GROMACS .gro file of C-alpha atoms in nm:
model
  197
    1GLU     CA    1   0.029   1.648  -0.680
    2LYS     CA    2  -0.061   1.563  -0.320
    3ASN     CA    3  -0.179   1.208  -0.366
    4ILE     CA    4  -0.162   0.972  -0.071
    5PHE     CA    5   0.137   0.778  -0.205
    6LYS     CA    6   0.341   1.100  -0.232
    7GLU     CA    7   0.237   1.201   0.118
    8PHE     CA    8   0.375   0.877   0.261
    9LEU     CA    9   0.686   0.881   0.044
   10ASN     CA   10   0.759   1.240   0.153
   11ARG     CA   11   0.759   1.108   0.509
   12GLN     CA   12   1.010   0.836   0.408
   13MET     CA   13   0.748   0.565   0.461
   14LYS     CA   14   0.692   0.245   0.265
   15VAL     CA   15   0.392   0.218   0.033
   16GLU     CA   16   0.259  -0.042  -0.205
   17PHE     CA   17  -0.025  -0.070  -0.452
   18VAL     CA   18  -0.093  -0.442  -0.440
   19ASN     CA   19  -0.291  -0.485  -0.765
   20ALA     CA   20  -0.131  -0.672  -1.056
   21TYR     CA   21  -0.214  -0.580  -1.413
   22PRO     CA   22  -0.213  -0.777  -1.739
   23LYS     CA   23   0.006  -0.690  -2.038
   24ILE     CA   24  -0.288  -0.527  -2.219
   25PHE     CA   25  -0.305  -0.267  -1.941
   26PHE     CA   26   0.063  -0.175  -1.974
   27ASP     CA   27   0.022  -0.154  -2.353
   28TYR     CA   28  -0.263   0.091  -2.294
   29VAL     CA   29  -0.057   0.304  -2.053
   30ASN     CA   30   0.243   0.305  -2.288
   31SER     CA   31   0.023   0.412  -2.580
   32GLY     CA   32   0.006   0.759  -2.425
   33ARG     CA   33  -0.364   0.747  -2.343
   34ARG     CA   34  -0.431   0.879  -1.999
   35ARG     CA   35  -0.778   0.765  -1.904
   36LEU     CA   36  -0.655   0.588  -1.593
   37SER     CA   37  -0.797   0.530  -1.248
   38VAL     CA   38  -0.695   0.781  -0.982
   39THR     CA   39  -0.501   0.509  -0.803
   40THR     CA   40  -0.303   0.406  -1.110
   41LEU     CA   41  -0.230   0.766  -1.205
   42SER     CA   42  -0.120   0.840  -0.848
   43CYS     CA   43   0.124   0.548  -0.863
   44LEU     CA   44   0.267   0.661  -1.196
   45LEU     CA   45   0.310   1.019  -1.073
   46SER     CA   46   0.471   0.903  -0.748
   47GLY     CA   47   0.704   0.640  -0.889
   48VAL     CA   48   0.521   0.358  -0.711
   49PRO     CA   49   0.577   0.043  -0.921
   50LEU     CA   50   0.279  -0.135  -1.073
   51HIS     CA   51   0.271  -0.512  -1.032
   52LYS     CA   52   0.258  -0.747  -1.330
   53ILE     CA   53   0.106  -1.092  -1.374
   54ASN     CA   54   0.435  -1.256  -1.277
   55ASP     CA   55   0.389  -1.105  -0.930
   56LEU     CA   56   0.062  -1.298  -0.898
   57HIS     CA   57   0.247  -1.623  -0.967
   58LYS     CA   58   0.491  -1.533  -0.689
   59GLY     CA   59   0.214  -1.442  -0.441
   60LYS     CA   60   0.341  -1.082  -0.425
   61ALA     CA   61   0.027  -0.913  -0.561
   62LEU     CA   62  -0.349  -0.956  -0.600
   63SER     CA   63  -0.576  -0.937  -0.901
   64ALA     CA   64  -0.862  -0.689  -0.893
   65GLU     CA   65  -1.105  -0.981  -0.895
   66ILE     CA   66  -0.929  -1.128  -0.587
   67ASP     CA   67  -0.934  -1.492  -0.703
   68ASN     CA   68  -0.775  -1.452  -1.054
   69GLU     CA   69  -1.087  -1.595  -1.221
   70ARG     CA   70  -1.132  -1.322  -1.482
   71LEU     CA   71  -0.764  -1.309  -1.572
   72LYS     CA   72  -0.772  -1.682  -1.632
   73THR     CA   73  -1.105  -1.717  -1.814
   74ARG     CA   74  -1.126  -1.386  -2.003
   75LEU     CA   75  -0.762  -1.311  -2.079
   76GLY     CA   76  -0.624  -1.665  -2.088
   77TYR     CA   77  -0.351  -1.631  -1.825
   78LYS     CA   78  -0.226  -1.958  -1.678
   79LEU     CA   79  -0.313  -1.867  -1.323
   80LYS     CA   80  -0.465  -2.071  -1.046
   81VAL     CA   81  -0.804  -1.954  -0.927
   82ILE     CA   82  -0.729  -1.899  -0.560
   83LYS     CA   83  -0.953  -1.899  -0.258
   84PRO     CA   84  -1.043  -1.559  -0.114
   85SER     CA   85  -0.894  -1.674   0.217
   86LEU     CA   86  -0.553  -1.717   0.048
   87ALA     CA   87  -0.587  -1.374  -0.115
   88ALA     CA   88  -0.660  -1.229   0.231
   89LYS     CA   89  -0.345  -1.391   0.375
   90ARG     CA   90  -0.140  -1.252   0.087
   91LEU     CA   91  -0.279  -0.903   0.141
   92ILE     CA   92  -0.196  -0.908   0.511
   93LYS     CA   93   0.154  -1.044   0.442
   94ILE     CA   94   0.219  -0.768   0.188
   95ALA     CA   95   0.070  -0.502   0.416
   96SER     CA   96   0.291  -0.611   0.705
   97LYS     CA   97   0.594  -0.488   0.507
   98ASN     CA   98   0.452  -0.140   0.443
   99ASN     CA   99   0.323   0.164   0.623
  100PHE     CA  100   0.045   0.200   0.365
  101THR     CA  101  -0.089  -0.067   0.131
  102LEU     CA  102  -0.371  -0.011  -0.113
  103PHE     CA  103  -0.582  -0.273  -0.291
  104GLU     CA  104  -0.844  -0.168  -0.544
  105THR     CA  105  -1.125  -0.367  -0.699
  106PHE     CA  106  -1.328  -0.218  -0.981
  107ILE     CA  107  -1.518  -0.543  -1.040
  108THR     CA  108  -1.816  -0.424  -0.837
  109ASP     CA  109  -1.841  -0.118  -1.064
  110HIS     CA  110  -1.816  -0.325  -1.383
  111LEU     CA  111  -2.076  -0.573  -1.260
  112GLY     CA  112  -2.309  -0.297  -1.145
  113HIS     CA  113  -2.301  -0.136  -1.488
  114GLY     CA  114  -2.327  -0.472  -1.665
  115ARG     CA  115  -2.620  -0.582  -1.446
  116ASN     CA  116  -2.533  -0.952  -1.469
  117ILE     CA  117  -2.689  -1.108  -1.160
  118GLU     CA  118  -2.505  -1.443  -1.186
  119LYS     CA  119  -2.162  -1.281  -1.203
  120LEU     CA  120  -2.266  -1.034  -0.935
  121GLU     CA  121  -2.368  -1.313  -0.699
  122TYR     CA  122  -2.043  -1.501  -0.766
  123PHE     CA  123  -1.824  -1.198  -0.701
  124SER     CA  124  -2.028  -1.095  -0.395
  125LYS     CA  125  -1.940  -1.429  -0.236
  126VAL     CA  126  -1.573  -1.390  -0.329
  127LEU     CA  127  -1.563  -1.034  -0.191
  128ASP     CA  128  -1.750  -1.127   0.129
  129ASP     CA  129  -1.518  -1.420   0.197
  130PHE     CA  130  -1.211  -1.209   0.124
  131LEU     CA  131  -1.318  -0.923   0.353
  132LEU     CA  132  -1.420  -1.160   0.631
  133ASN     CA  133  -1.081  -1.331   0.619
  134VAL     CA  134  -0.894  -0.999   0.615
  135ILE     CA  135  -1.095  -0.870   0.911
  136VAL     CA  136  -1.059  -1.180   1.131
  137SER     CA  137  -0.687  -1.210   1.050
  138LEU     CA  138  -0.602  -0.841   1.083
  139PRO     CA  139  -0.305  -0.794   1.318
  140LYS     CA  140  -0.381  -0.566   1.612
  141GLU     CA  141  -0.132  -0.301   1.494
  142MET     CA  142  -0.299  -0.269   1.151
  143ASN     CA  143  -0.597  -0.070   1.035
  144LEU     CA  144  -0.827  -0.164   0.749
  145LEU     CA  145  -1.033   0.092   0.562
  146VAL     CA  146  -1.279  -0.028   0.299
  147CYS     CA  147  -1.438   0.249   0.097
  148SER     CA  148  -1.620   0.314  -0.226
  149ASP     CA  149  -1.652   0.633  -0.425
  150HIS     CA  150  -2.013   0.575  -0.533
  151GLY     CA  151  -2.296   0.325  -0.541
  152ASN     CA  152  -2.421   0.111  -0.830
  153TYR     CA  153  -2.347  -0.247  -0.727
  154GLU     CA  154  -2.639  -0.256  -0.486
  155ASP     CA  155  -2.912  -0.168  -0.737
  156LEU     CA  156  -2.921  -0.353  -1.068
  157SER     CA  157  -3.246  -0.189  -1.173
  158ILE     CA  158  -3.040   0.100  -1.312
  159LYS     CA  159  -2.721   0.098  -1.516
  160MET     CA  160  -2.577   0.424  -1.379
  161HIS     CA  161  -2.426   0.511  -1.043
  162THR     CA  162  -2.678   0.549  -0.764
  163LEU     CA  163  -2.716   0.834  -0.519
  164ASN     CA  164  -2.701   0.595  -0.224
  165PRO     CA  165  -2.438   0.657   0.042
  166ALA     CA  166  -2.111   0.486  -0.048
  167LEU     CA  167  -1.966   0.205   0.158
  168GLY     CA  168  -1.726   0.280   0.440
  169ILE     CA  169  -1.589   0.027   0.689
  170ALA     CA  170  -1.304   0.086   0.933
  171VAL     CA  171  -1.150  -0.195   1.140
  172GLY     CA  172  -0.849  -0.192   1.370
  173GLN     CA  173  -0.691   0.003   1.651
  174ASP     CA  174  -0.773   0.342   1.496
  175ALA     CA  175  -1.114   0.247   1.351
  176LYS     CA  176  -1.316   0.487   1.568
  177LYS     CA  177  -1.082   0.777   1.496
  178ILE     CA  178  -1.089   0.709   1.121
  179SER     CA  179  -1.467   0.665   1.112
  180ALA     CA  180  -1.529   0.985   1.305
  181LYS     CA  181  -1.310   1.185   1.065
  182ILE     CA  182  -1.463   1.065   0.736
  183LYS     CA  183  -1.777   1.246   0.626
  184SER     CA  184  -1.704   1.243   0.251
  185LEU     CA  185  -1.446   1.115   0.001
  186TYR     CA  186  -1.242   1.429   0.056
  187ASP     CA  187  -1.175   1.329   0.419
  188ILE     CA  188  -1.025   0.985   0.351
  189LYS     CA  189  -0.663   1.084   0.289
  190ASP     CA  190  -0.643   1.309   0.596
  191ALA     CA  191  -0.810   1.046   0.815
  192ILE     CA  192  -0.549   0.792   0.710
  193MET     CA  193  -0.254   1.030   0.741
  194GLU     CA  194  -0.360   1.140   1.090
  195THR     CA  195  -0.316   0.785   1.218
  196PHE     CA  196   0.058   0.832   1.153
  197ASP     CA  197   0.089   1.171   1.328
   0.00000   0.00000   0.00000
């Protein structure tokens, strides 16, 4: 009911969920099953449109794997595998049109559970390059918050989630304020919203 997209929309602010989904995902959603990520469910409940593969072709969205590799090789989409630096530029361009932009990758979770070291190493390089390019290109008026809800990617000796502290990185003009506010997952929304007060 009080998800972050609704909070921004109630303030007449622009929001966007930048991820693009394949047709199989929309078929799943339309089947009536509701085992969806919190982000996807929040979009559906708030009327925030979900991007489709065509938006990737137009450079108006990002794939969860950042470079489109899985969509191309596993699902057969005719997409270019893009460099993480290009994905970073696209994210910043999209974010510059919104008050709040969210990008979500679940690939780290899938790879952590699957415990495939080769794929993990490949995606780690993609993710590192992407984050580095976002951080060095971040406009001074923007904030970046990178967060995770649990660990598992960092320890392949177990298949389950770990009890390690989850990742949190804040960059930008309000980074210190955001970092000081967040002590747990429950603090993230308020920390973000307070930067607009």
